[in-house]
Coordinates of C-alpha atoms in Angstrom, one line a residue:
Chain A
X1 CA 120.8 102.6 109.4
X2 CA 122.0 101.8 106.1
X3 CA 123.2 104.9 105.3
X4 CA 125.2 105.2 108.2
X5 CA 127.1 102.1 107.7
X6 CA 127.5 103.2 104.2
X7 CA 128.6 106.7 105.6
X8 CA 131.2 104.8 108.0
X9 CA 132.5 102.7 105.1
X10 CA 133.4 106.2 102.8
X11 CA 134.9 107.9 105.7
X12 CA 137.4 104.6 106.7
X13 CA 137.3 103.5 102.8
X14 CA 140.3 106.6 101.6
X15 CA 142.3 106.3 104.5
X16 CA 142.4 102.5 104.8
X17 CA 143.0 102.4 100.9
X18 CA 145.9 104.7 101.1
X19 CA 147.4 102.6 103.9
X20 CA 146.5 99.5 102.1
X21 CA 148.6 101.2 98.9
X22 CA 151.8 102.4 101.5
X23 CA 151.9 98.3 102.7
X24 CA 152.2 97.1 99.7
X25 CA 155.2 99.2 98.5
X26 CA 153.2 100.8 95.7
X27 CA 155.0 104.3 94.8
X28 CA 152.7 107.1 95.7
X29 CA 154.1 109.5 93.4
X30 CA 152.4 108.2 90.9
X31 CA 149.6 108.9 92.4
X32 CA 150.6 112.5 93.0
X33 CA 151.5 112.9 89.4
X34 CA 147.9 111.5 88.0
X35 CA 146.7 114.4 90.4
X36 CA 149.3 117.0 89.1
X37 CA 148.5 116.2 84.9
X38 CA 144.6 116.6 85.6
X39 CA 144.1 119.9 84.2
X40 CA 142.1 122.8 87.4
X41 CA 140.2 123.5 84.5
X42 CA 138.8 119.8 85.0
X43 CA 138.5 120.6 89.0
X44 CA 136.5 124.1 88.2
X45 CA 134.2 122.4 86.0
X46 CA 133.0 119.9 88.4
X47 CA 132.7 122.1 90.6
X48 CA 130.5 124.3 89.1
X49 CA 128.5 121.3 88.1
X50 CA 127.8 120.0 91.4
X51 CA 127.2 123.2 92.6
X52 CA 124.2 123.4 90.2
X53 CA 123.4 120.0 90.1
X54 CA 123.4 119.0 93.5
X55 CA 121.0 122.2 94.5
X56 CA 118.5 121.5 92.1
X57 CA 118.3 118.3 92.5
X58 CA 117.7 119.4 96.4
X59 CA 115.0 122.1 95.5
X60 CA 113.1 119.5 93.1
X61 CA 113.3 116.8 95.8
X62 CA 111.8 119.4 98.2
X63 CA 109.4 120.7 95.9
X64 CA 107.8 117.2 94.9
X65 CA 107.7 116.1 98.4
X66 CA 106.2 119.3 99.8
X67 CA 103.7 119.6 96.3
X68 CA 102.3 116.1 96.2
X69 CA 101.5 116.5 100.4
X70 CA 100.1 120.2 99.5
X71 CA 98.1 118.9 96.1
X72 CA 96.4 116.3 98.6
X73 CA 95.6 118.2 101.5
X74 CA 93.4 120.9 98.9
X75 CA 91.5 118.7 97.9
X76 CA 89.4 119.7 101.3
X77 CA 90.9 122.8 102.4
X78 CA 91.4 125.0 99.3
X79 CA 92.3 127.9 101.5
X80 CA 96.0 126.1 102.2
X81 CA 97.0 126.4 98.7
X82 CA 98.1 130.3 98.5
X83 CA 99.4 130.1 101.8
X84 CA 101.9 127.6 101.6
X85 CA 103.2 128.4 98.4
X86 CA 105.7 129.6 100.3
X87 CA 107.1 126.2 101.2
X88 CA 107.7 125.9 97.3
X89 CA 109.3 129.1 97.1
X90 CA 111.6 128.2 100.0
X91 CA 112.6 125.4 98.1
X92 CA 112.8 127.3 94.7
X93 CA 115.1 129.9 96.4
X94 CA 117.4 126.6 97.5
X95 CA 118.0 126.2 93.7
X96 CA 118.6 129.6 92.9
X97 CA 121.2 129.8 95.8
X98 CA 122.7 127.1 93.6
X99 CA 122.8 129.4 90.2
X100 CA 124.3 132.2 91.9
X101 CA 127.1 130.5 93.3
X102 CA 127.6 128.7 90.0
X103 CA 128.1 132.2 88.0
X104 CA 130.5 133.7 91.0
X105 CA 132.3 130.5 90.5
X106 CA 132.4 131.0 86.6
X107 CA 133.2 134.1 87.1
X108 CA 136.1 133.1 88.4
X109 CA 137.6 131.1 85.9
X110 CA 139.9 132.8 83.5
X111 CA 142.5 130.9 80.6
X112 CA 145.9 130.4 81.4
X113 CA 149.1 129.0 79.2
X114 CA 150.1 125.5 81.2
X115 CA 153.7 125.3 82.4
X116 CA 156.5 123.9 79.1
X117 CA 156.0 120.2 81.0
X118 CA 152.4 120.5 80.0
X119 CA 151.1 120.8 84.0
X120 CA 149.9 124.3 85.2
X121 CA 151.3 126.2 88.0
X122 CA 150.6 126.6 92.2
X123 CA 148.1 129.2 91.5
X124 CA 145.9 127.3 89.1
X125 CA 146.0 124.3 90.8
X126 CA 144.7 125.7 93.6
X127 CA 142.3 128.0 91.8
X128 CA 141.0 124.6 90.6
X129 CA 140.8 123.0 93.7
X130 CA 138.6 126.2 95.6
X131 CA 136.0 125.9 93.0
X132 CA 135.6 122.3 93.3
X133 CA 135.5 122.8 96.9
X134 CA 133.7 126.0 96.8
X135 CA 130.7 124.4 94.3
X136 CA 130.4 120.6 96.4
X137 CA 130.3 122.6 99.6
X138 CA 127.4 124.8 98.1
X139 CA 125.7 121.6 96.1
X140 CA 125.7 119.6 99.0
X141 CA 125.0 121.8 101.6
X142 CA 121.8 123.0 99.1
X143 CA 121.0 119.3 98.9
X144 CA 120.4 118.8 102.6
X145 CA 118.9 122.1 102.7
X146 CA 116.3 121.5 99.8
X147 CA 115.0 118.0 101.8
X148 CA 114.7 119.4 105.0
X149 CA 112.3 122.4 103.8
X150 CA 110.7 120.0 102.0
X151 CA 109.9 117.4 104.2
X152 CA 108.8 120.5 106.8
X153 CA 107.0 121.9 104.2
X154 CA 105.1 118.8 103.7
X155 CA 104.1 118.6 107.6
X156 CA 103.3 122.6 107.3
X157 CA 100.8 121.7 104.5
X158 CA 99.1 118.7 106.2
X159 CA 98.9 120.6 109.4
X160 CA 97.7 124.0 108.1
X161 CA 94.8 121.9 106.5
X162 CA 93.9 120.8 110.0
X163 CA 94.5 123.7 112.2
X164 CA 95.3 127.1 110.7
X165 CA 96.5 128.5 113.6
X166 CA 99.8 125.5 113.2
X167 CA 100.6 127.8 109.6
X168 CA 103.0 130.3 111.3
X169 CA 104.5 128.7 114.1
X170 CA 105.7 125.5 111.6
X171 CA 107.0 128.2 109.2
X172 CA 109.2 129.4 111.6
X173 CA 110.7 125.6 111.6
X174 CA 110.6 125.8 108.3
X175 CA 112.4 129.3 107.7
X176 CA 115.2 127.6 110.1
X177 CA 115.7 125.1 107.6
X178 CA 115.9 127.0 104.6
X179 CA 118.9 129.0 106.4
X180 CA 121.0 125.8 106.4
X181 CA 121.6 126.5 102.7
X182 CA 122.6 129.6 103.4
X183 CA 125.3 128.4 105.3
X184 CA 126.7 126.4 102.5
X185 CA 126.4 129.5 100.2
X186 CA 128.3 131.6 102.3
X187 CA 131.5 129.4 102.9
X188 CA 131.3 128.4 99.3
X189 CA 131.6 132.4 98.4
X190 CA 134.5 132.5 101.3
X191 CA 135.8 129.4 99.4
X192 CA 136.2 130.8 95.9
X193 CA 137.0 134.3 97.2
X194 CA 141.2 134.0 96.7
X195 CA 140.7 131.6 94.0
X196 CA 142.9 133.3 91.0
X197 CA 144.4 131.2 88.1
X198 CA 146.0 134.4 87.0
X199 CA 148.1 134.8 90.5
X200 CA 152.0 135.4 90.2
X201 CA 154.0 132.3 92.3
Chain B
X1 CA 110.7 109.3 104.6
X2 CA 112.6 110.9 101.3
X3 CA 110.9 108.6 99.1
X4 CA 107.7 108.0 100.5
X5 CA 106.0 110.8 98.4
X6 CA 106.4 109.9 95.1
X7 CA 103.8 107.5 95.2
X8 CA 101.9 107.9 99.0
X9 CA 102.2 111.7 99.2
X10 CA 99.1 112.6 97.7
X11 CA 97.1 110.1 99.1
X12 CA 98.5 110.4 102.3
X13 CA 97.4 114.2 102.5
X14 CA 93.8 113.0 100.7
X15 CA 93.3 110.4 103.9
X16 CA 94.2 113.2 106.1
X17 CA 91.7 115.2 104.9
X18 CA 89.1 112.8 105.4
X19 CA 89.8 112.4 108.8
X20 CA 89.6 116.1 109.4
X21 CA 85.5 115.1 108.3
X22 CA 84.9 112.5 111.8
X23 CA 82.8 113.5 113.8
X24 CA 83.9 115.7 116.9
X25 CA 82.8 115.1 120.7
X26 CA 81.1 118.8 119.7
X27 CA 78.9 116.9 117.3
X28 CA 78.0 114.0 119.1
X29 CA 76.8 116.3 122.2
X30 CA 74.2 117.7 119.2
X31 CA 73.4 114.3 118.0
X32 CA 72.4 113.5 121.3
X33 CA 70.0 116.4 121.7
X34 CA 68.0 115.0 118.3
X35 CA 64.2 113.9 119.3
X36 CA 63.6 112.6 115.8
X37 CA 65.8 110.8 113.1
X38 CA 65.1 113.6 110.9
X39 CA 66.6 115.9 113.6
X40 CA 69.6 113.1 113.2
X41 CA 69.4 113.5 109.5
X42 CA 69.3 116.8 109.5
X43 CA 72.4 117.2 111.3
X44 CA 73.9 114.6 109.5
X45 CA 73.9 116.4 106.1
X46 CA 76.1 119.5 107.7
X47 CA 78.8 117.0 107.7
X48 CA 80.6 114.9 105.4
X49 CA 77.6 112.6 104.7
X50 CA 75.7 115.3 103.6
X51 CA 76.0 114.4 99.8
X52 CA 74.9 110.2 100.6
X53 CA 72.4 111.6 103.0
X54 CA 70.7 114.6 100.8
X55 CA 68.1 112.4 98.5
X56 CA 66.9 109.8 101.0
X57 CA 63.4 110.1 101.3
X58 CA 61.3 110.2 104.5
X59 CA 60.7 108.6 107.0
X60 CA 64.2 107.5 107.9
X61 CA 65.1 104.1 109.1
X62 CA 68.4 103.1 111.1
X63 CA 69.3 101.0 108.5
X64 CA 69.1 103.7 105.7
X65 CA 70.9 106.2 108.2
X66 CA 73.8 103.5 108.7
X67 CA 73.7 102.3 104.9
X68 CA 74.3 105.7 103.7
X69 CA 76.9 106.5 106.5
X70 CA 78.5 103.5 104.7
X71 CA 78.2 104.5 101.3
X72 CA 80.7 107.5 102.6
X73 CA 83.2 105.0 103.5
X74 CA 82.9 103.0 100.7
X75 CA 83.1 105.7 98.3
X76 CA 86.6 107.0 100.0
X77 CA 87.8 103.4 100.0
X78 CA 87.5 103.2 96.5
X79 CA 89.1 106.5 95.4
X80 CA 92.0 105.3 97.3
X81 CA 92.3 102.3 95.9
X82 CA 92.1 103.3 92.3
X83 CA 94.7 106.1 92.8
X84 CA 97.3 104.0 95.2
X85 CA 100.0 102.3 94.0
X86 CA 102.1 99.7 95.0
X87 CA 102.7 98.8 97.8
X88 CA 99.9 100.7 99.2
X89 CA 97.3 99.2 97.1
X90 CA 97.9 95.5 98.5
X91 CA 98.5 97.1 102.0
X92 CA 94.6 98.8 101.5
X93 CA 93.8 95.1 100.1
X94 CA 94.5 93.7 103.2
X95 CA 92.8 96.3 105.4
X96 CA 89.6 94.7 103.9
X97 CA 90.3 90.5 104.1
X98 CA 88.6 91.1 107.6
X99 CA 85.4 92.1 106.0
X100 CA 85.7 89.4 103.6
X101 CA 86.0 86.6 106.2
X102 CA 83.2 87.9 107.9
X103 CA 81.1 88.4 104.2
X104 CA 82.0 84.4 103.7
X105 CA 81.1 83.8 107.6
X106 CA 77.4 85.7 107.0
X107 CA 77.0 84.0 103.7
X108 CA 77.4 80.5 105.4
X109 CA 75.8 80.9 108.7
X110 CA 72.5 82.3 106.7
X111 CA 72.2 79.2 104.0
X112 CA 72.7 76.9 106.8
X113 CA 69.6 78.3 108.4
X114 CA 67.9 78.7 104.9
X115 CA 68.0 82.6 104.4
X116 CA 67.4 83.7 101.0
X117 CA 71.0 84.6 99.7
X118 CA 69.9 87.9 98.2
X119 CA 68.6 89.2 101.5
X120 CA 72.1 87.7 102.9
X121 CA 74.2 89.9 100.3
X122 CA 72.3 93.0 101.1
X123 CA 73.8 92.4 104.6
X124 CA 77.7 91.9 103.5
X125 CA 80.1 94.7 104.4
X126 CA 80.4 96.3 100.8
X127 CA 83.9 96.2 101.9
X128 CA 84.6 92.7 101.7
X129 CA 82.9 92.0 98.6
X130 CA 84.1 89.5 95.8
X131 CA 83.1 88.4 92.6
X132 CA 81.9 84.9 93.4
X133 CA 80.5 85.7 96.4
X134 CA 77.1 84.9 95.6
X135 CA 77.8 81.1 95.0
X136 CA 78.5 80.8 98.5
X137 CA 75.4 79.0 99.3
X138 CA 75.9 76.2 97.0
X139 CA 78.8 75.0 99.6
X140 CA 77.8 71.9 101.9
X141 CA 81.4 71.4 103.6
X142 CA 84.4 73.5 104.0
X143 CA 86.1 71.2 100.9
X144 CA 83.7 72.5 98.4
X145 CA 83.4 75.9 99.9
X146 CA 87.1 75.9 99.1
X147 CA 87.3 74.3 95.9
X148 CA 83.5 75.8 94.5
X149 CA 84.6 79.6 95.5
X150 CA 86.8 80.8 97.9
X151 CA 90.4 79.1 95.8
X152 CA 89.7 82.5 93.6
X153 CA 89.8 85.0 96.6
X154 CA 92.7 86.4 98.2
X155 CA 91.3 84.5 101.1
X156 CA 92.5 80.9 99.5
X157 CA 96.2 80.8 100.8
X158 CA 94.2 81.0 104.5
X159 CA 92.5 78.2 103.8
X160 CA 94.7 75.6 102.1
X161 CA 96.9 75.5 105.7
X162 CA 93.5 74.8 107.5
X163 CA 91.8 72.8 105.5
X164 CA 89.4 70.3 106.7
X165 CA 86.4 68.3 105.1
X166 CA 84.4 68.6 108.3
X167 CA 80.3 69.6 107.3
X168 CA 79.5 73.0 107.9
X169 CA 77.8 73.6 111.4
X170 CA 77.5 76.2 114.0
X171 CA 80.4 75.4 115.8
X172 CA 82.7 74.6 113.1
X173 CA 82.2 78.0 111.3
X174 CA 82.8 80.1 114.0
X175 CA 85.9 78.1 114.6
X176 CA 86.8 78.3 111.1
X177 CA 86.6 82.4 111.0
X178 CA 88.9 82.3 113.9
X179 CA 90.8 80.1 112.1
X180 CA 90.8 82.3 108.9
X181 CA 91.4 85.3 110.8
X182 CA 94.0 84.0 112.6
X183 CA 96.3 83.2 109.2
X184 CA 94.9 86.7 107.8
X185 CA 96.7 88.5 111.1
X186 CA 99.4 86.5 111.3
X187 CA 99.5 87.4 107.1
X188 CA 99.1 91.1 107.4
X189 CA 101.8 91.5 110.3
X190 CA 104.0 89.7 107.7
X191 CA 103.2 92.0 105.4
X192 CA 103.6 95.1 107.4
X193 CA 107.0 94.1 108.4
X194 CA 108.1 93.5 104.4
X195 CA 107.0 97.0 104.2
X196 CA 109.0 98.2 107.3
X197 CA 110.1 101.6 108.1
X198 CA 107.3 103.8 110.1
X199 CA 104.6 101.3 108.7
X200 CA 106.0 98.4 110.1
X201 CA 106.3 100.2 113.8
X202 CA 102.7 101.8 113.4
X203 CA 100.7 99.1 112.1
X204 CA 102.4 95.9 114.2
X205 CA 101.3 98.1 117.7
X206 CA 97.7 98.4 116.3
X207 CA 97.4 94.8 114.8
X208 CA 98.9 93.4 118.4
X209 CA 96.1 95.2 120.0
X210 CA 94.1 93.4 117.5
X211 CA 95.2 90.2 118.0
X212 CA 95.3 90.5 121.8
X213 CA 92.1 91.7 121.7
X214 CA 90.5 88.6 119.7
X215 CA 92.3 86.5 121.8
X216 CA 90.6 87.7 124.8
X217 CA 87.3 87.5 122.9
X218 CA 87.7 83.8 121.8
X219 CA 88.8 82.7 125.7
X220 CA 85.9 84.7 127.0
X221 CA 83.4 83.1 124.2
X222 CA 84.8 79.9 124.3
X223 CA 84.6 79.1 128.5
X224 CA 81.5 76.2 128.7
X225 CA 81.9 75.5 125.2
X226 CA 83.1 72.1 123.8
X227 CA 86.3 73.9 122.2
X228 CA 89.4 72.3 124.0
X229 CA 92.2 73.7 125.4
X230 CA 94.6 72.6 122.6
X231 CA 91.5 74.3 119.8
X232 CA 91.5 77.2 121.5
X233 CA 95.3 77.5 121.6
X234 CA 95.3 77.4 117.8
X235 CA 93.0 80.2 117.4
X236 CA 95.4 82.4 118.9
X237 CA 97.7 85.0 116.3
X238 CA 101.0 84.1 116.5
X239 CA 102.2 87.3 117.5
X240 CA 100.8 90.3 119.7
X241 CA 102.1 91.4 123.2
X242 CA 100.0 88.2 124.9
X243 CA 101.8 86.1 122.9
X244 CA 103.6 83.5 123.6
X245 CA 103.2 83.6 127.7
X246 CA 100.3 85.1 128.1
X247 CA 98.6 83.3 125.5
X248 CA 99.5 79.6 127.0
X249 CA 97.9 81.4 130.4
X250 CA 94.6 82.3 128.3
X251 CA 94.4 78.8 126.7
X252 CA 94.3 76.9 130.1
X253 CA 91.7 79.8 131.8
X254 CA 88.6 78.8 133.1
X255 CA 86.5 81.6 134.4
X256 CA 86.6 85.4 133.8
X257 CA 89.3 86.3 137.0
X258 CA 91.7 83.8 135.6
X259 CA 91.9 86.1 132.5
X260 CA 91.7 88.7 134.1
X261 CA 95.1 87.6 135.6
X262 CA 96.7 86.3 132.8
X263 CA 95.8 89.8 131.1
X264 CA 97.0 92.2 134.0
X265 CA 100.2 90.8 133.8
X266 CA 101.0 92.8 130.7
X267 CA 101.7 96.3 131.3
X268 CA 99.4 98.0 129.2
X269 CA 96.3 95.9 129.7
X270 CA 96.7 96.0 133.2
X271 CA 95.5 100.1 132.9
X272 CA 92.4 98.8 130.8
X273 CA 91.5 96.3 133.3
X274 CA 92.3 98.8 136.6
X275 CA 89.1 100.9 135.1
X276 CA 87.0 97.7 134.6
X277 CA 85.4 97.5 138.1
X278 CA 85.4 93.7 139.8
X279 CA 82.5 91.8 138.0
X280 CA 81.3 94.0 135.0
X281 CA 82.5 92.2 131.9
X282 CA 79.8 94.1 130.2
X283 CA 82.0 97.1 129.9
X284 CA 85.2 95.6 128.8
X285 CA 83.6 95.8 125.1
X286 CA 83.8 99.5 125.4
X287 CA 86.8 99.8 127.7
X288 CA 88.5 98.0 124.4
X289 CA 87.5 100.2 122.3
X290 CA 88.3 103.1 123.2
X291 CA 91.3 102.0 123.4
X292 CA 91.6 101.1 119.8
X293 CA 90.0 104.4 119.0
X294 CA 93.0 106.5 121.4
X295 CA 95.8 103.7 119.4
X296 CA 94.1 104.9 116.1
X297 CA 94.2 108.8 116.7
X298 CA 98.0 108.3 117.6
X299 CA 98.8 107.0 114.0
X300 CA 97.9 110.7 113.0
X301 CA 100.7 112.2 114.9
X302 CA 103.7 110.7 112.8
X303 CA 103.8 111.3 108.7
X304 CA 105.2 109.4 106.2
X305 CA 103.6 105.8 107.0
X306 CA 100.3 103.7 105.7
X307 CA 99.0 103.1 109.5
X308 CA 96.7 106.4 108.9
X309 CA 94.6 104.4 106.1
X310 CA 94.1 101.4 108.2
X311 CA 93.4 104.1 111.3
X312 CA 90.3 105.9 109.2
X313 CA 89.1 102.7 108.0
X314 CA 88.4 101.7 111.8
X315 CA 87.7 105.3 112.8
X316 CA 85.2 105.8 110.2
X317 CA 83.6 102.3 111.1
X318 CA 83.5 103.4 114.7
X319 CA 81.8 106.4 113.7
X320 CA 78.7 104.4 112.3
X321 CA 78.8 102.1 115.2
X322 CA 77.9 105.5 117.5
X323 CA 75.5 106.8 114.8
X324 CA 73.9 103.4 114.5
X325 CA 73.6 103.2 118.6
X326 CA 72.8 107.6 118.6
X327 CA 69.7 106.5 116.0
X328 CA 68.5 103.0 117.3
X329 CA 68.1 104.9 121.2
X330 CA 66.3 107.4 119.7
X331 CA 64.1 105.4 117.5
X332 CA 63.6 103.2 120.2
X333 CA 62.5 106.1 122.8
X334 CA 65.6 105.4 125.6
X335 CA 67.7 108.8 125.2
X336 CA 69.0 108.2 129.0
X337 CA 71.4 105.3 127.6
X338 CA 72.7 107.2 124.2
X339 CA 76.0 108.2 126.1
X340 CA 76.5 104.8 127.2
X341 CA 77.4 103.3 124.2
X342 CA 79.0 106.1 122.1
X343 CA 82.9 106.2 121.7
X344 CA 84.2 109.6 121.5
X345 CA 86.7 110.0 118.9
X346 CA 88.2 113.8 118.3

């Protein structure tokens, strides 16, 4: 509930503060200039770190919620533990996901001169700007993906404990889940693909 | 949900697991078959109790079988409550005031017919023990009982609002544990609701059964009894799916129809008391719980919540209710009437 008024409040918090900004007569050029003087080098960076951040951050929350559920449940049932290991590797593969987006993106980033006025060119900035988008689709989209297979994984634990024959049929659940990532991954690559700071124009 | 696992996870899954050690309807139909309670000790240590059962010498009594069922529980409790944090540790706290208000209840009843207090603390639910407990007996009136012992317990804030300096008699102490458990309800459902999320939906459906359920108990004990309608109205939890209508209809009834009307006029009771047949308040005991016991199994089919520690608690103490019933029909030679009074759980 919270969150959703808080989600609410972001999505009519930029729009409403622009307009608030147009009413009262304040220039929005300037605004366009701080925009124009950050250096894309700035933009790739974050985006690079989000993209790394914001998955592992997702695979440890999933690996800590699944683990401490898993830890628990073998205390009687040793037999779960090799089994659904595999709920911490789904998790663990979210964060990986992360790293090899991150090096594409890196990969990506290459040194140009800025312009005589001390800004860079159309092709950095929006080299720049597909990385940061590129890395917080992936980070965020990772995120998501690390909690759900976590909190799946948790159930798949407590559940294989009391009936083994639940084991495969949650997994499936839980194999759906860990494809969400993959989604973000994909877009991110899409993303990044014409991103060159090299690019005549 | 996200959060809930950094402290509860473990213990969640460890409670889980315990549950997966009740009994089964499988292992009741073999507990019914024993001729002997060897046979039901025997059995016995197959299960979960096998390690409290294993070094009890023979011959078995009921009251060994059902002490060492109880050890079991006890020794779960415990390794929950040293390993939970907060806020589960109070929330397990408060699973066990009940026990104390009876402990104080058993303590009192027994000096006032001049038990010896040893023989008394042998028969206290090792659940709601407390230091002091002991010193019980030295209380002549509710006053000192309050100011000698009980202003130490977690049980005090339950008895400043309902203090009186009345002298301790029959009447006045089982009023005064209805009173006590009447601020420890009304207390706990607080409580639940400061913890909110799943909990606070969970546990407020069990502990409105709970209250409903002693409010039926106090109208049906209390008809021919001196308690008037205003006393009895005060004994009721301020909360619960009776409450407030069909509460004011239970503090005026006079016979067991009238409450059987005031009752049926809530939707889910209605069901309980369709299976009761005209006239046989006998059964309503087991009608109830059941009930509890099919409200306590559903706890187990959401995660993420504390309602499942509260749920083996009472499952676990339902269990040695049937063993104790399984093992007094047999010691007692009447094995036609051992599926009368067991409640299936699993």
């Amino acid at each position: 509930m919270r969150a959703l008024v808080l989600g609410v409040a972001a999505t009519l918090g930029l729009p409403s503060l622009l307009l608030l900004l147009y009413l009262l007569n304040v220039d929005l050029q300037y605004l366009f200039f701080l925009f124009r003087n950050i250096s894309p080098y700035f933009w790739s960076a974050l985006g690079i770190s989000l993209c790394v951040g914001l998955s592992i951050v997702g695979a440890a929350w999933g690996i800590f919620i699944t683990g401490s559920s898993l830890v628990g449940a073998a205390i009687r049932e040793p037999r779960i533990t090799s089994k659904n290991l595999i709920s911490i590797i789904f998790c663990e593969a979210v964060a990986i996901y992360g790293v090899i987006v991150a090096i594409i993106l890196q990969t990506k980033v290459e040194a140009v001169k800025p312009q005589a006025d001390g800004t860079y060119g159309l092709a950095a900035a929006n080299a720049g700007y597909a990385i940061l988008g590129a890395g917080s689709v992936t980070g965020w989209a990772n995120l998501a993906c690390g909690l759900s297979v976590g909190i799946v994984g948790s159930s798949a634990a407590l559940s294989d404990a009391a009936n083994s024959t639940l084991f495969v049929k949650i997994l499936v659940v839980e194999i759906f889940a860990s494809a969400l990532g993959l989604f973000g991954v994909i877009i991110g690559i899409i993303m990044a693909g014409n991103a060159n700071f090299m690019a005549q124009g | 949900m996200c959060l809930f696992n950094v402290k509860d996870g473990f213990l969640e899954a460890v409670v889980r697991g315990y549950k997966l050690g009740l009994l089964t309807t499988a292992d009741y139909n073999n507990l019914c078959q024993c001729e002997t309670l060897e046979d039901i000790k025997l059995y016995l240590t197959g299960t979960d109790y096998g390690p409290f059962l294993a070094n009890e010498p023979s011959p078995m009594h009921t009251t060994t079988l059902v002490d060492c069922c109880t050890r079991k529980l006890v020794a779960d409790w415990r390794y929950l409550r040293e390993n939970a944090g907060e806020p589960l540790g109070r929330f397990l706290d408060y699973c066990t005031y009940g026990h104390m208000i009876d402990n104080v209840v058993l303590i009192v009843t027994g000096t006032l017919h001049e038990r010896d207090v040893q023989e008394l603390l042998e028969k206290c639910n090792p659940l709601g023990m407390f230091d002091a407990i002991a010193s019980l007996a030295v209380a002549q009136n509710m006053r000192d009982l309050y100011r000698l012992v009980l202003v130490d317990t977690p049980l005090a804030p339950y008895f400043s609002d309902n203090l009186t300096s009345e002298d301790l008699d029959e009447m006045n102490i089982e009023v005064m544990r209805n009173t006590l458990y009447k601020a420890y309800l009304d207390d706990f459902a607080a409580f639940v609701h400061r913890v909110g999320g799943t909990t606070a939906g969970v546990m407020s459906e069990l502990l409105s059964f709970e209250a409903d359920r002693r409010a039926l108990n106090i109208t049906l004990n209390s008809i021919g009894t001196e308690l008037t309608r205003d006393d009895r109205r005060k004994l009721y939890a301020n909360f619960g799916l009776l409450y407030p209508h069909g509460q004011a209809e239970l503090a005026v009834a006079e016979d067991f129809d009238q409450i059987r009307t005031a009752m049926e006029k809530c939707q889910p009771y209605q069901s309980i008391f369709s299976r009761l047949g005209l006239g046989e308040t006998q059964m309503l005991d087991k009608i109830l719980y059941e009930e509890e016991v099919r409200q306590l199994i559903n706890t187990y089919e959401q995660q993420f919540h504390y309602g499942v520690f509260y749920a083996y608690m009472r499952l676990r103490e339902q269990e040695i209710r049937n063993i104790m019933w399984i093992a007094e029909c047999v010691a007692q030679d009447q094995k036609n009437r051992v599926q009368d009074g067991i409640v299936f759980t699993f």
